[in-house]
Short mmCIF file of C-alpha atoms in Angstrom, two decimals:
data_model
loop_
_atom_site.label_atom_id
_atom_site.label_comp_id
_atom_site.label_asym_id
_atom_site.label_seq_id
_atom_site.Cartn_x
_atom_site.Cartn_y
_atom_site.Cartn_z
CA MET A 1 15.82 119.67 189.79
CA ARG A 2 17.24 116.68 191.69
CA ARG A 3 20.26 114.99 189.88
CA ASP A 4 18.56 111.82 189.38
CA ARG A 5 15.64 113.46 187.74
CA ILE A 6 17.78 115.47 185.52
CA SER A 7 19.64 112.43 184.41
CA ARG A 8 16.44 110.59 183.60
CA LEU A 9 14.88 113.58 181.59
CA ALA A 10 18.21 114.12 179.69
CA SER A 11 18.32 110.33 178.84
CA GLN A 12 14.72 110.41 177.66
CA ARG A 13 15.12 113.56 175.68
CA ARG A 14 18.11 111.89 173.73
CA LEU A 15 15.49 109.40 172.20
CA TYR A 16 13.59 112.38 170.57
CA THR A 17 16.82 114.34 169.59
CA ASN A 18 19.68 112.01 169.18
CA GLU A 19 21.81 114.60 171.04
CA THR A 20 24.66 113.45 173.22
CA TYR A 21 23.82 113.25 177.00
CA ASP A 22 25.55 116.37 177.87
CA GLN A 23 23.83 118.26 175.13
CA ALA A 24 20.58 117.05 176.16
CA ARG A 25 21.22 117.86 179.82
CA SER A 26 22.63 121.30 178.96
CA GLN A 27 19.11 122.28 177.31
CA LEU A 28 16.98 121.33 180.44
CA ARG A 29 15.64 124.34 182.16
CA PRO A 30 13.80 124.55 185.46
CA ALA A 31 9.86 124.92 185.16
CA GLN A 32 10.03 124.19 181.55
CA PRO A 33 9.10 121.17 179.60
CA PRO A 34 12.19 118.90 178.69
CA ILE A 35 11.33 119.60 174.97
CA PRO A 36 10.17 123.08 175.12
CA ALA A 37 7.46 124.04 172.26
CA ALA A 38 8.05 126.66 169.73
CA THR A 39 5.65 129.76 170.09
CA GLY A 40 4.52 132.74 167.97
CA GLU A 41 6.38 133.42 164.72
CA GLN A 42 8.96 130.63 165.59
CA LEU A 43 6.24 128.12 165.45
CA ARG A 44 4.92 129.02 162.02
CA PHE A 45 8.65 129.23 160.95
CA GLU A 46 9.31 125.63 162.05
CA ALA A 47 6.06 124.38 160.63
CA ASP A 48 7.18 125.68 157.11
CA LEU A 49 10.73 124.28 157.65
CA PHE A 50 9.43 120.89 158.62
CA TYR A 51 7.40 120.79 155.18
CA GLN A 52 10.50 121.90 153.24
CA VAL A 53 12.65 119.11 154.92
CA LEU A 54 10.19 116.58 153.92
CA ASP A 55 9.79 117.95 150.40
CA SER A 56 13.33 118.40 149.63
CA ARG A 57 14.46 114.76 150.03
CA SER A 58 15.40 113.27 146.67
CA ASP A 59 17.72 110.63 147.41
CA PHE A 60 18.51 107.83 149.77
CA THR A 61 19.58 108.90 153.30
CA ALA A 62 21.45 107.50 156.11
CA TYR A 63 19.11 108.88 158.68
CA PRO A 64 15.35 109.71 158.22
CA PHE A 65 14.95 112.74 156.27
CA GLY A 66 18.62 113.31 156.18
CA ILE A 67 18.85 114.74 159.58
CA ARG A 68 21.18 113.13 162.21
CA ARG A 69 20.22 115.21 165.30
CA VAL A 70 18.13 118.05 166.28
CA CYS A 71 18.44 120.51 169.18
CA PRO A 72 15.36 122.33 170.02
CA SER A 73 15.47 125.24 172.44
CA SER A 74 12.71 127.69 173.47
CA ASP A 75 13.60 130.33 170.64
CA SER A 76 15.39 128.24 168.06
CA ILE A 77 16.07 124.77 166.72
CA GLU A 78 19.32 123.24 165.33
CA LEU A 79 19.22 120.57 162.67
CA GLU A 80 22.36 118.61 162.12
CA VAL A 81 22.44 117.54 158.42
CA GLU A 82 24.05 114.16 157.62
CA SER A 83 25.91 115.06 154.33
CA GLU A 84 26.69 117.66 151.84
CA GLN A 85 24.21 116.21 149.39
CA ARG A 86 21.52 116.59 151.89
CA ALA A 87 22.67 120.08 152.70
CA ARG A 88 22.37 120.86 148.96
CA GLU A 89 18.87 119.52 148.63
CA ILE A 90 17.63 121.43 151.64
CA LEU A 91 19.22 124.85 150.82
CA HIS A 92 18.15 124.68 147.10
CA THR A 93 14.58 124.32 148.30
CA ILE A 94 14.30 126.79 151.28
CA LEU A 95 16.32 129.66 149.84
CA PRO A 96 13.96 132.23 148.20
CA SER A 97 14.12 133.08 144.58
CA TYR A 98 12.06 134.97 142.06
CA GLU A 99 10.86 133.55 138.78
CA PRO A 100 10.00 136.20 136.20
CA GLY A 101 6.17 136.10 135.98
CA GLY A 102 5.45 136.32 139.84
CA GLU A 103 6.44 132.88 141.14
CA ILE A 104 8.45 132.76 144.41
CA HIS A 105 10.39 129.50 145.10
CA GLY A 106 11.58 128.60 148.55
CA MET A 107 10.59 130.36 151.97
CA PRO A 108 9.60 133.96 151.47
CA GLY A 109 11.76 136.17 153.51
CA LEU A 110 14.29 133.69 154.46
CA ARG A 111 17.84 134.93 154.81
CA ILE A 112 21.22 133.76 156.08
CA TRP A 113 21.75 135.45 159.24
CA GLN A 114 25.01 134.23 160.47
CA ARG A 115 27.86 132.08 159.15
CA THR A 116 30.13 130.29 161.67
CA ARG A 117 32.65 127.35 161.52
CA ASP A 118 29.76 125.16 162.71
CA GLY A 119 27.02 125.95 160.23
CA ILE A 120 24.72 128.76 159.16
CA GLN A 121 21.79 130.51 160.94
CA ILE A 122 18.65 131.12 158.97
CA HIS A 123 15.65 133.35 159.75
CA GLN A 124 12.88 135.19 158.17
CA SER A 125 13.58 138.83 157.92
CA GLY A 126 11.96 141.07 160.57
CA ARG A 127 10.41 138.17 162.38
CA ALA A 128 11.57 136.46 165.67
CA THR A 129 12.62 133.32 164.00
CA SER A 130 15.83 131.09 164.00
CA ALA A 131 17.29 127.96 162.97
CA TRP A 132 20.71 126.46 162.70
CA LEU A 133 21.77 124.12 159.88
CA THR A 134 25.00 122.30 161.14
CA GLY A 135 26.88 119.01 160.55
CA LEU A 136 29.28 120.30 157.99
CA PRO A 137 32.19 122.73 157.82
CA ALA A 138 31.79 126.32 156.85
CA SER A 139 33.38 125.70 153.68
CA ALA A 140 30.79 122.99 152.64
CA TRP A 141 27.91 125.41 153.43
CA LYS A 142 29.42 128.09 151.18
CA ARG A 143 30.20 125.76 148.49
CA VAL A 144 26.40 124.54 148.58
CA GLU A 145 25.15 128.29 148.65
CA THR A 146 27.52 129.16 145.72
CA GLU A 147 26.06 126.21 143.77
CA ALA A 148 22.51 127.24 144.31
CA LEU A 149 23.39 130.86 143.27
CA ASP A 150 25.10 129.75 140.11
CA ILE A 151 22.23 127.44 139.04
CA LEU A 152 19.83 130.22 139.55
CA LEU A 153 21.90 133.07 137.62
CA GLU A 154 23.24 130.61 134.80
CA GLU A 155 20.54 127.97 134.26
CA ALA A 156 17.28 129.39 135.49
CA ALA A 157 17.72 133.18 135.17
CA TRP A 158 15.91 133.55 138.39
CA ARG A 159 16.67 136.22 141.10
CA PRO A 160 18.16 135.03 144.24
CA LEU A 161 16.20 136.91 146.91
CA TRP A 162 18.23 135.64 149.94
CA LYS A 163 21.33 137.62 148.68
CA GLY A 164 19.54 141.01 149.43
CA PRO A 165 17.89 143.15 150.45
CA ASP A 166 17.92 141.97 154.09
CA HIS A 167 14.20 143.02 154.25
CA TRP A 168 11.21 141.39 152.40
CA SER A 169 11.42 142.22 148.70
CA ASP A 170 8.25 143.63 147.08
CA GLU A 171 7.87 140.22 145.22
CA GLU A 172 8.08 138.29 148.47
CA LEU A 173 5.46 140.66 150.20
CA ALA A 174 2.98 140.19 147.24
CA PHE A 175 3.32 136.42 147.20
CA GLU A 176 2.83 136.24 150.95
CA GLN A 177 -0.22 138.36 150.72
CA ARG A 178 -1.78 136.33 147.75
CA TRP A 179 -1.02 132.76 148.97
CA ASN A 180 -0.55 132.83 152.77
CA THR A 181 -3.54 134.60 154.02
CA GLY A 182 -6.54 132.32 152.88
CA GLU A 183 -8.38 129.61 154.51
CA TRP A 184 -5.52 126.93 153.82
CA SER A 185 -3.06 129.23 155.48
CA HIS A 186 -5.41 129.48 158.45
CA ASN A 187 -5.56 125.82 158.79
CA PHE A 188 -1.78 125.37 158.32
CA GLN A 189 -1.21 127.74 161.24
CA ALA A 190 -3.69 126.10 163.35
CA GLY A 191 -1.86 122.91 162.99
CA ALA A 192 1.51 124.36 163.12
CA TRP A 193 2.20 122.91 166.71
CA CYS A 194 2.10 119.46 164.96
CA SER A 195 4.58 119.92 162.39
CA SER A 196 6.81 122.00 164.49
CA GLY A 197 6.46 119.57 167.23
CA LEU A 198 7.61 116.65 164.78
CA LEU A 199 10.56 118.65 163.67
CA ARG A 200 11.70 118.98 167.31
CA ARG A 201 11.29 115.15 167.82
CA LEU A 202 12.72 114.04 164.31
CA ALA A 203 15.03 111.53 165.79
CA LEU A 204 12.38 109.40 167.01
CA PHE A 205 12.06 108.04 163.57
CA HIS A 206 15.58 106.39 163.89
CA THR A 207 15.97 105.89 167.71
CA ILE A 208 12.71 104.05 168.38
CA THR A 209 11.88 102.51 164.96
CA PRO A 210 14.14 99.95 163.02
CA ALA A 211 13.03 101.33 159.73
CA ASP A 212 15.62 101.46 156.89
CA HIS A 213 13.87 104.51 155.26
CA VAL A 214 11.34 107.20 156.37
CA SER A 215 9.84 109.67 154.01
CA GLY A 216 6.87 111.97 154.18
CA TYR A 217 4.68 114.42 152.60
CA ARG A 218 1.77 116.82 153.20
CA GLY A 219 -1.33 115.17 152.23
CA LEU A 220 -4.82 116.28 151.33
CA GLY A 221 -7.43 116.62 154.34
CA ILE A 222 -9.62 113.62 155.20
CA ARG A 223 -13.23 114.10 155.88
CA GLY A 224 -14.85 113.23 159.00
CA TYR A 225 -14.23 116.39 160.85
CA ASP A 226 -16.89 118.93 162.10
CA SER A 227 -14.03 121.63 161.67
CA PRO A 228 -12.07 122.45 158.72
CA ASP A 229 -9.83 119.70 157.53
CA PRO A 230 -6.53 119.57 159.58
CA VAL A 231 -3.21 119.39 157.74
CA ARG A 232 -2.29 115.75 157.20
CA TRP A 233 1.27 114.66 157.83
CA CYS A 234 1.71 111.33 155.88
CA LEU A 235 4.98 109.47 157.04
CA ASP A 236 6.04 106.17 155.38
CA LEU A 237 8.39 103.72 157.51
CA ASP A 238 10.07 101.10 155.17
CA HIS A 239 11.43 98.06 156.98
CA ARG A 240 13.28 94.95 155.73
CA THR A 241 11.65 91.53 155.57
CA GLY A 242 11.78 90.04 159.12
CA ILE A 243 12.13 93.44 160.95
CA PRO A 244 9.54 94.15 163.41
CA TYR A 245 7.69 97.63 163.04
CA ARG A 246 7.56 98.64 166.70
CA LYS A 247 4.40 100.37 166.07
CA GLN A 248 3.21 100.70 169.75
CA GLU A 249 6.58 101.84 170.91
CA LEU A 250 6.52 104.80 168.38
CA VAL A 251 3.00 105.72 169.26
CA ASP A 252 3.86 105.59 173.03
CA ALA A 253 6.69 108.06 172.37
CA LEU A 254 4.75 110.43 170.24
CA THR A 255 1.67 110.45 172.77
CA ASP A 256 3.93 110.72 175.92
CA PRO A 257 2.35 113.04 178.34
CA VAL A 258 5.93 114.79 179.07
CA PHE A 259 7.93 114.36 175.91
CA GLY A 260 5.34 113.80 173.22
CA LEU A 261 2.73 115.65 171.49
CA PRO A 262 -1.09 116.39 172.53
CA VAL A 263 -2.28 113.53 170.27
CA SER A 264 -3.86 110.31 170.62
CA ARG A 265 -5.37 107.55 168.44
CA ALA A 266 -7.85 109.03 165.81
CA ASP A 267 -10.22 105.95 165.97
CA HIS A 268 -13.01 108.20 164.62
CA LEU A 269 -11.39 108.38 161.25
CA ASP A 270 -10.65 104.56 161.14
CA ALA A 271 -14.44 103.99 161.77
CA ILE A 272 -15.48 106.26 158.86
CA TYR A 273 -12.60 106.26 156.47
CA PRO A 274 -10.40 103.20 157.19
CA PRO A 275 -6.98 103.47 155.85
CA HIS A 276 -5.70 101.26 152.97
CA GLU A 277 -3.98 98.86 155.45
CA MET A 278 -5.89 99.08 158.69
CA LYS A 279 -3.31 96.53 160.36
CA ASN A 280 -0.27 98.76 159.48
CA TRP A 281 -1.53 102.33 159.42
CA ILE A 282 -1.99 104.39 162.58
CA ARG A 283 -3.58 107.90 162.72
CA LEU A 284 -2.95 110.36 165.64
CA ASP A 285 -4.65 113.73 166.03
CA ASP A 286 -5.37 116.29 168.89
CA GLU A 287 -8.71 116.79 170.77
CA ALA A 288 -9.42 120.01 168.79
CA ARG A 289 -8.46 118.18 165.39
CA THR A 290 -6.17 120.76 164.08
CA GLY A 291 -3.34 118.48 163.25
CA LEU A 292 -3.20 114.84 161.98
CA ILE A 293 -0.25 112.36 161.74
CA GLU A 294 -0.47 109.27 159.63
CA LEU A 295 2.12 106.65 160.26
CA ARG A 296 2.31 103.90 157.52
CA PHE A 297 4.35 100.94 158.40
CA THR A 298 5.53 98.95 155.36
CA THR A 299 7.96 96.05 154.51
CA PHE A 300 10.02 96.85 151.48
CA ASP A 301 13.49 95.30 150.60
CA TYR A 302 15.79 98.10 149.05
CA PRO A 303 18.21 96.51 146.62
CA THR A 304 20.97 98.76 147.98
CA LEU A 305 20.65 97.09 151.17
CA HIS A 306 20.87 93.65 150.10
CA HIS A 307 23.53 93.71 147.29
CA ARG A 308 26.25 95.71 149.12
CA LYS A 309 29.11 94.69 146.67
CA LYS A 310 27.09 96.24 143.81
CA ASP A 311 26.47 99.44 145.63
CA ALA A 312 27.72 102.70 144.03
CA PRO A 313 30.50 104.00 146.39
CA LYS A 314 28.34 107.04 147.41
CA TYR A 315 25.83 104.59 149.02
CA GLN A 316 28.37 102.53 150.72
CA THR A 317 28.66 104.70 153.95
CA ILE A 318 24.74 105.30 153.95
CA VAL A 319 24.03 101.49 153.87
CA GLU A 320 26.55 100.86 156.72
CA THR A 321 24.91 103.71 158.87
CA ILE A 322 21.34 102.31 158.12
CA ARG A 323 22.37 98.80 159.18
CA ALA A 324 24.24 100.04 162.40
CA ARG A 325 21.35 102.18 163.67
CA VAL A 326 18.74 99.48 162.89
CA ASP A 327 20.82 96.97 164.86
CA ALA A 328 21.15 99.31 167.68
CA VAL A 329 17.30 99.74 167.89
CA LEU A 330 16.81 96.05 167.71
CA ALA A 331 19.30 95.44 170.47
CA THR A 332 17.06 97.43 172.73
CA CYS A 333 13.91 95.35 171.97
#
């Protein structure tokens, strides 16, 4: 690739990942998209992981979903977590455990594959899957894992399946067969490209949009499709009073033919089932209608962002980081 083209691709990729320029450039490969798509078992794995990242957030975060940076490659993905608190929420959510009575909590088959000074590598046993969780020293990841183990053994009396065996336990196999082989699972897998694709572009929600806070969840399907209802990802973007939404900029980035996803405006849904706030809601879906993204732009003044002297100490750094990144986005307008 020509040097000037490589430079443009690396700079553009940074908007989607928040990598450094050198990191983004090092991930570019000849004859491959600048943000490669996950495939096979990795695709489904990342779709599940995206759902868990959204579902695990329970506190205010400096970056949307508590992820400072992502680094997607052809066969793995790295998520740089912003704090130990966020690492605790994610690990407590994804590490599998068995509750007497038949319930599996977490991601079945998930195991910690490697522990390095930069983070931990997770995967699903027996499957070609991989994700790195970084951003904290090894001691912090070990501490968070130990806390999760102590809670299970001392408070919940559940069995921590991620501690062994390396292969799937009988309970995990039974749970997978019962819950992850039906029609809903089929629909989720059909739209896995969408959730995995969003995970690989997670930084867009703080490099393009000046939102103070972004949250999301997996919503119920919307009628109006000839095929089974696609999985719907509802993403709420909260802004302070007077802060522009930059809706079109985010849509342009998500639909970019080189860096974005194969989605466009889902005008057919707005005509039949208009959203609650037509002016500030945008729906995107693919031509086959297997995935649906619902962007909800709102104005909401969080007290912690307006009364800094009254902030609890743990929020002070978060508040400062939010203000700095919002100001950085506004400076590019």
